[in-house]
PDB file of C-alpha atoms in Angstrom:
ATOM      1  CA  MET A 297     -57.887  56.917  12.310  1.00 51.00           C
ATOM      2  CA  ARG A 298     -60.361  59.366  13.839  1.00 51.00           C
ATOM      3  CA  ARG A 299     -59.124  58.320  17.292  1.00 49.00           C
ATOM      4  CA  LEU A 300     -55.580  59.055  16.158  1.00 51.00           C
ATOM      5  CA  LEU A 301     -56.497  62.614  15.170  1.00 52.00           C
ATOM      6  CA  LEU A 302     -58.433  63.147  18.385  1.00 47.00           C
ATOM      7  CA  ALA A 303     -55.492  61.905  20.464  1.00 49.00           C
ATOM      8  CA  LEU A 304     -53.059  64.205  18.666  1.00 48.00           C
ATOM      9  CA  PRO A 305     -53.676  67.333  20.781  1.00 47.00           C
ATOM     10  CA  PHE A 306     -53.169  65.325  23.969  1.00 43.00           C
ATOM     11  CA  ALA A 307     -49.979  63.704  22.694  1.00 47.00           C
ATOM     12  CA  LEU A 308     -48.534  67.131  21.989  1.00 44.00           C
ATOM     13  CA  LEU A 309     -49.905  68.773  25.141  1.00 41.00           C
ATOM     14  CA  PRO A 310     -46.461  69.046  26.797  1.00 41.00           C
ATOM     15  CA  LEU A 311     -45.201  70.921  23.702  1.00 42.00           C
ATOM     16  CA  ALA A 312     -48.148  73.331  23.817  1.00 43.00           C
ATOM     17  CA  VAL A 313     -47.701  73.963  27.528  1.00 36.00           C
ATOM     18  CA  ALA A 314     -43.975  74.606  27.076  1.00 38.00           C
ATOM     19  CA  HIS A 315     -44.690  76.971  24.174  1.00 40.00           C
ATOM     20  CA  ALA A 316     -47.314  78.828  26.203  1.00 38.00           C
ATOM     21  CA  ALA A 317     -44.854  79.287  29.056  1.00 36.00           C
ATOM     22  CA  ASP A 318     -42.328  80.825  26.661  1.00 39.00           C
ATOM     23  CA  GLU A 319     -44.723  83.262  25.050  1.00 39.00           C
ATOM     24  CA  HIS A 320     -47.377  85.403  26.712  1.00 37.00           C
ATOM     25  CA  ASP A 321     -50.639  84.960  24.839  1.00 38.00           C
ATOM     26  CA  HIS A 322     -52.108  88.305  23.765  1.00 38.00           C
ATOM     27  CA  ASP A 323     -55.353  87.018  22.351  1.00 38.00           C
ATOM     28  CA  HIS A 324     -58.644  88.472  23.473  1.00 38.00           C
ATOM     29  CA  ASP A 325     -60.018  85.129  24.623  1.00 37.00           C
ATOM     30  CA  HIS A 326     -57.487  84.585  27.415  1.00 36.00           C
ATOM     31  CA  GLU A 327     -60.102  84.473  30.154  1.00 35.00           C
ATOM     32  CA  HIS A 328     -61.124  81.011  28.939  1.00 33.00           C
ATOM     33  CA  GLY A 329     -57.641  79.613  29.571  1.00 34.00           C
ATOM     34  CA  SER A 330     -57.879  76.940  26.876  1.00 35.00           C
ATOM     35  CA  LEU A 331     -55.025  75.758  24.693  1.00 41.00           C
ATOM     36  CA  GLY A 332     -57.150  76.304  21.580  1.00 52.00           C
ATOM     37  CA  ALA A 333     -57.728  79.991  22.273  1.00 59.00           C
ATOM     38  CA  HIS A 334     -59.244  82.086  19.507  1.00 65.00           C
ATOM     39  CA  GLU A 335     -56.535  84.396  18.167  1.00 83.00           C
ATOM     40  CA  HIS A 336     -56.897  86.434  14.987  1.00 88.00           C
ATOM     41  CA  GLY A 337     -54.183  85.732  12.434  1.00 94.00           C
ATOM     42  CA  VAL A 338     -53.506  82.282  13.902  1.00 96.00           C
ATOM     43  CA  GLY A 339     -54.895  79.019  12.545  1.00 97.00           C
ATOM     44  CA  ARG A 340     -54.435  75.465  13.739  1.00 97.00           C
ATOM     45  CA  LEU A 341     -53.857  72.349  11.667  1.00 97.00           C
ATOM     46  CA  ASN A 342     -53.868  68.762  12.867  1.00 97.00           C
ATOM     47  CA  ALA A 343     -52.368  66.391  10.311  1.00 96.00           C
ATOM     48  CA  ALA A 344     -52.044  62.620  10.505  1.00 96.00           C
ATOM     49  CA  LEU A 345     -50.672  60.223   7.912  1.00 95.00           C
ATOM     50  CA  ASP A 346     -51.449  56.581   8.656  1.00 95.00           C
ATOM     51  CA  GLY A 347     -50.769  54.135   5.830  1.00 95.00           C
ATOM     52  CA  GLN A 348     -52.599  55.443   2.776  1.00 97.00           C
ATOM     53  CA  THR A 349     -54.881  57.742   4.796  1.00 97.00           C
ATOM     54  CA  LEU A 350     -54.046  61.402   5.285  1.00 97.00           C
ATOM     55  CA  GLU A 351     -56.291  63.424   7.583  1.00 98.00           C
ATOM     56  CA  LEU A 352     -56.092  67.199   7.814  1.00 98.00           C
ATOM     57  CA  GLU A 353     -58.153  69.249  10.231  1.00 98.00           C
ATOM     58  CA  LEU A 354     -57.931  73.016   9.806  1.00 98.00           C
ATOM     59  CA  GLN A 355     -59.388  75.358  12.430  1.00 97.00           C
ATOM     60  CA  SER A 356     -59.297  79.092  12.007  1.00 97.00           C
ATOM     61  CA  PRO A 357     -61.030  82.198  13.297  1.00 96.00           C
ATOM     62  CA  ALA A 358     -63.426  83.294  10.552  1.00 95.00           C
ATOM     63  CA  MET A 359     -61.632  86.666  10.591  1.00 95.00           C
ATOM     64  CA  ASN A 360     -58.568  84.998   8.994  1.00 95.00           C
ATOM     65  CA  LEU A 361     -60.571  83.547   6.119  1.00 96.00           C
ATOM     66  CA  VAL A 362     -63.536  85.832   5.393  1.00 95.00           C
ATOM     67  CA  GLY A 363     -62.433  89.064   7.084  1.00 93.00           C
ATOM     68  CA  PHE A 364     -65.265  89.172   9.635  1.00 92.00           C
ATOM     69  CA  GLU A 365     -66.915  86.969  12.246  1.00 88.00           C
ATOM     70  CA  HIS A 366     -70.500  88.240  12.371  1.00 90.00           C
ATOM     71  CA  ALA A 367     -73.380  86.546  10.608  1.00 90.00           C
ATOM     72  CA  ALA A 368     -73.390  87.444   6.922  1.00 91.00           C
ATOM     73  CA  THR A 369     -76.365  89.746   6.366  1.00 92.00           C
ATOM     74  CA  THR A 370     -75.330  91.868   3.397  1.00 94.00           C
ATOM     75  CA  ASP A 371     -75.010  90.509  -0.133  1.00 95.00           C
ATOM     76  CA  ALA A 372     -71.295  91.333  -0.085  1.00 95.00           C
ATOM     77  CA  ASP A 373     -70.753  89.373   3.157  1.00 94.00           C
ATOM     78  CA  LYS A 374     -72.801  86.424   1.866  1.00 94.00           C
ATOM     79  CA  ALA A 375     -70.754  86.405  -1.352  1.00 96.00           C
ATOM     80  CA  LYS A 376     -67.496  86.424   0.644  1.00 96.00           C
ATOM     81  CA  VAL A 377     -68.651  83.492   2.811  1.00 95.00           C
ATOM     82  CA  ALA A 378     -69.718  81.556  -0.310  1.00 96.00           C
ATOM     83  CA  ALA A 379     -66.361  82.254  -2.004  1.00 96.00           C
ATOM     84  CA  VAL A 380     -64.391  81.061   1.045  1.00 96.00           C
ATOM     85  CA  ARG A 381     -66.512  77.935   1.300  1.00 97.00           C
ATOM     86  CA  THR A 382     -65.805  77.200  -2.393  1.00 96.00           C
ATOM     87  CA  GLN A 383     -62.055  77.616  -1.769  1.00 96.00           C
ATOM     88  CA  LEU A 384     -62.212  75.289   1.243  1.00 97.00           C
ATOM     89  CA  GLU A 385     -64.052  72.708  -0.865  1.00 97.00           C
ATOM     90  CA  LYS A 386     -60.900  72.317  -3.011  1.00 95.00           C
ATOM     91  CA  PRO A 387     -58.429  70.850  -0.519  1.00 96.00           C
ATOM     92  CA  LEU A 388     -56.097  69.346  -3.129  1.00 92.00           C
ATOM     93  CA  ALA A 389     -55.328  72.861  -4.373  1.00 88.00           C
ATOM     94  CA  LEU A 390     -55.368  74.431  -0.931  1.00 94.00           C
ATOM     95  CA  PHE A 391     -52.827  72.004   0.548  1.00 93.00           C
ATOM     96  CA  ASN A 392     -50.791  71.598  -2.653  1.00 89.00           C
ATOM     97  CA  LEU A 393     -50.362  67.854  -2.179  1.00 91.00           C
ATOM     98  CA  PRO A 394     -47.755  66.356  -4.550  1.00 90.00           C
ATOM     99  CA  LYS A 395     -49.360  64.762  -7.614  1.00 92.00           C
ATOM    100  CA  ALA A 396     -46.959  61.813  -7.245  1.00 94.00           C
ATOM    101  CA  ALA A 397     -48.707  60.844  -3.991  1.00 95.00           C
ATOM    102  CA  GLY A 398     -51.927  60.173  -5.919  1.00 96.00           C
ATOM    103  CA  CYS A 399     -54.154  61.579  -3.169  1.00 96.00           C
ATOM    104  CA  VAL A 400     -57.900  61.804  -3.695  1.00 97.00           C
ATOM    105  CA  VAL A 401     -60.461  63.302  -1.341  1.00 97.00           C
ATOM    106  CA  ALA A 402     -62.276  60.504   0.477  1.00 98.00           C
ATOM    107  CA  SER A 403     -64.396  62.836   2.606  1.00 98.00           C
ATOM    108  CA  GLN A 404     -64.596  66.430   3.728  1.00 97.00           C
ATOM    109  CA  GLU A 405     -66.631  68.364   6.274  1.00 97.00           C
ATOM    110  CA  LEU A 406     -66.872  72.125   6.665  1.00 97.00           C
ATOM    111  CA  GLU A 407     -68.437  73.632   9.774  1.00 96.00           C
ATOM    112  CA  SER A 408     -68.990  77.201  10.879  1.00 94.00           C
ATOM    113  CA  PRO A 409     -71.814  79.330  12.232  1.00 93.00           C
ATOM    114  CA  LEU A 410     -71.179  81.444   9.114  1.00 93.00           C
ATOM    115  CA  PHE A 411     -72.165  78.437   6.976  1.00 91.00           C
ATOM    116  CA  GLY A 412     -75.418  78.126   8.906  1.00 84.00           C
ATOM    117  CA  ASP A 413     -74.136  75.442  11.284  1.00 75.00           C
ATOM    118  CA  LYS A 414     -75.114  75.620  14.936  1.00 64.00           C
ATOM    119  CA  PRO A 415     -72.254  76.027  17.453  1.00 56.00           C
ATOM    120  CA  ASP A 416     -71.200  72.803  19.162  1.00 48.00           C
ATOM    121  CA  ALA A 417     -73.469  72.010  22.099  1.00 47.00           C
ATOM    122  CA  ASP A 418     -70.607  70.360  23.974  1.00 43.00           C
ATOM    123  CA  ASP A 419     -68.677  73.607  24.496  1.00 44.00           C
ATOM    124  CA  ASP A 420     -67.814  74.139  28.132  1.00 43.00           C
ATOM    125  CA  HIS A 421     -69.636  77.494  28.194  1.00 41.00           C
ATOM    126  CA  ASP A 422     -73.214  77.932  29.333  1.00 41.00           C
ATOM    127  CA  GLU A 423     -75.706  79.054  26.667  1.00 42.00           C
ATOM    128  CA  ASP A 424     -76.060  82.674  27.820  1.00 41.00           C
ATOM    129  CA  ALA A 425     -72.328  83.277  28.010  1.00 40.00           C
ATOM    130  CA  LYS A 426     -71.814  81.533  24.675  1.00 39.00           C
ATOM    131  CA  ASP A 427     -74.469  83.626  22.953  1.00 40.00           C
ATOM    132  CA  ALA A 428     -73.006  86.823  24.358  1.00 40.00           C
ATOM    133  CA  HIS A 429     -69.445  85.949  23.426  1.00 40.00           C
ATOM    134  CA  HIS A 430     -69.502  83.366  20.609  1.00 41.00           C
ATOM    135  CA  HIS A 431     -71.089  85.535  17.936  1.00 45.00           C
ATOM    136  CA  ASP A 432     -68.001  87.747  17.927  1.00 57.00           C
ATOM    137  CA  HIS A 433     -65.611  84.799  17.704  1.00 72.00           C
ATOM    138  CA  SER A 434     -66.837  82.566  14.877  1.00 90.00           C
ATOM    139  CA  GLU A 435     -64.515  79.831  13.757  1.00 94.00           C
ATOM    140  CA  ILE A 436     -64.324  77.768  10.608  1.00 96.00           C
ATOM    141  CA  HIS A 437     -63.461  74.087  10.898  1.00 97.00           C
ATOM    142  CA  ALA A 438     -62.519  71.993   7.873  1.00 98.00           C
ATOM    143  CA  HIS A 439     -61.838  68.261   8.156  1.00 98.00           C
ATOM    144  CA  TYR A 440     -60.462  66.379   5.166  1.00 98.00           C
ATOM    145  CA  ARG A 441     -59.657  62.700   4.670  1.00 98.00           C
ATOM    146  CA  PHE A 442     -57.570  61.718   1.657  1.00 98.00           C
ATOM    147  CA  THR A 443     -56.658  58.309   0.304  1.00 98.00           C
ATOM    148  CA  CYS A 444     -53.165  58.401  -1.171  1.00 97.00           C
ATOM    149  CA  ALA A 445     -52.047  55.709  -3.637  1.00 97.00           C
ATOM    150  CA  THR A 446     -48.348  56.449  -2.967  1.00 96.00           C
ATOM    151  CA  PRO A 447     -48.115  57.911   0.551  1.00 95.00           C
ATOM    152  CA  GLY A 448     -44.306  57.669   0.422  1.00 94.00           C
ATOM    153  CA  ALA A 449     -44.382  60.607  -1.999  1.00 94.00           C
ATOM    154  CA  LEU A 450     -45.759  62.821   0.791  1.00 93.00           C
ATOM    155  CA  LYS A 451     -42.381  64.057   1.962  1.00 90.00           C
ATOM    156  CA  THR A 452     -43.585  67.559   2.856  1.00 88.00           C
ATOM    157  CA  LEU A 453     -46.769  69.438   3.579  1.00 90.00           C
ATOM    158  CA  ASP A 454     -46.786  72.802   1.821  1.00 93.00           C
ATOM    159  CA  LEU A 455     -49.173  75.365   3.331  1.00 96.00           C
ATOM    160  CA  ALA A 456     -48.157  78.283   1.070  1.00 96.00           C
ATOM    161  CA  ASN A 457     -51.504  78.216  -0.754  1.00 96.00           C
ATOM    162  CA  ILE A 458     -53.365  78.703   2.530  1.00 96.00           C
ATOM    163  CA  PHE A 459     -51.336  81.846   3.251  1.00 96.00           C
ATOM    164  CA  ASN A 460     -51.762  83.061  -0.343  1.00 96.00           C
ATOM    165  CA  THR A 461     -55.502  82.345  -0.408  1.00 96.00           C
ATOM    166  CA  PHE A 462     -56.155  83.761   3.083  1.00 96.00           C
ATOM    167  CA  PRO A 463     -53.583  86.560   3.606  1.00 95.00           C
ATOM    168  CA  ALA A 464     -54.985  87.518   7.035  1.00 96.00           C
ATOM    169  CA  THR A 465     -53.582  84.199   8.290  1.00 96.00           C
ATOM    170  CA  GLN A 466     -50.190  85.070   9.777  1.00 96.00           C
ATOM    171  CA  LYS A 467     -49.228  81.708  11.244  1.00 97.00           C
ATOM    172  CA  ILE A 468     -50.533  78.178  11.568  1.00 97.00           C
ATOM    173  CA  GLN A 469     -49.825  76.008  14.575  1.00 97.00           C
ATOM    174  CA  VAL A 470     -49.383  72.495  13.192  1.00 97.00           C
ATOM    175  CA  GLN A 471     -49.539  69.234  15.096  1.00 96.00           C
ATOM    176  CA  LEU A 472     -48.453  66.401  12.837  1.00 95.00           C
ATOM    177  CA  ILE A 473     -48.217  62.639  13.144  1.00 94.00           C
ATOM    178  CA  GLY A 474     -46.405  60.926  10.291  1.00 91.00           C
ATOM    179  CA  PRO A 475     -44.049  58.045   9.530  1.00 87.00           C
ATOM    180  CA  SER A 476     -41.176  59.807  11.323  1.00 84.00           C
ATOM    181  CA  GLY A 477     -43.170  60.408  14.515  1.00 90.00           C
ATOM    182  CA  GLN A 478     -45.003  63.393  15.881  1.00 94.00           C
ATOM    183  CA  GLN A 479     -44.079  67.030  15.861  1.00 92.00           C
ATOM    184  CA  GLY A 480     -45.539  70.391  16.683  1.00 94.00           C
ATOM    185  CA  VAL A 481     -44.398  73.354  14.616  1.00 94.00           C
ATOM    186  CA  GLU A 482     -45.521  76.836  13.789  1.00 96.00           C
ATOM    187  CA  VAL A 483     -45.447  77.791  10.105  1.00 96.00           C
ATOM    188  CA  THR A 484     -45.639  81.210   8.481  1.00 96.00           C
ATOM    189  CA  ALA A 485     -45.968  82.430   4.892  1.00 94.00           C
ATOM    190  CA  LYS A 486     -42.153  82.760   4.693  1.00 94.00           C
ATOM    191  CA  ALA A 487     -41.619  79.203   5.982  1.00 93.00           C
ATOM    192  CA  ALA A 488     -44.807  77.418   4.908  1.00 93.00           C
ATOM    193  CA  SER A 489     -43.480  73.893   4.364  1.00 91.00           C
ATOM    194  CA  LEU A 490     -42.868  71.122   6.865  1.00 87.00           C
ATOM    195  CA  LYS A 491     -41.602  67.557   6.594  1.00 87.00           C
ATOM    196  CA  PHE A 492     -43.663  64.472   7.344  1.00 83.00           C
TER     197      PHE A 492
END
């Protein structure tokens, strides 16, 4: 299943390239030229449903979730980071999965420099450039694996709670693999639901 999630961005690469050609990217990280550019207000979600296993991988600039990207030094900043981490540790509420699907959390991982995690060593930036640039562009990554007793009840994925919980998130670019194939869509607070 992990291979399936990792292959997802490559399977949808033509869609991302076509979308990028249609829309000039105004993010401040454009000099890196990567498809996963850091853009405030924009999150990314990879979702894969395979049998009874649902995997969701949410990536977002920390700015969208906590309101800043620097290391939390004040008590107020530390409290905000702790509160966001607590919210992210409740994925059943965050993703509003239908109760009829009988999904339970099988595993979850949260990673961010704000949580005290070290940045990935396999980034394609050298250390000096990463230190000079990365501290201003912290991201939060959340990876969830659910086991669903009745996966057929997962007709839609409703992301409204993410927009309600983290109002600085303006849109989420979703790449989804489900029983009806793969799709890439962009969801907003006004249209926060998509079909599997």
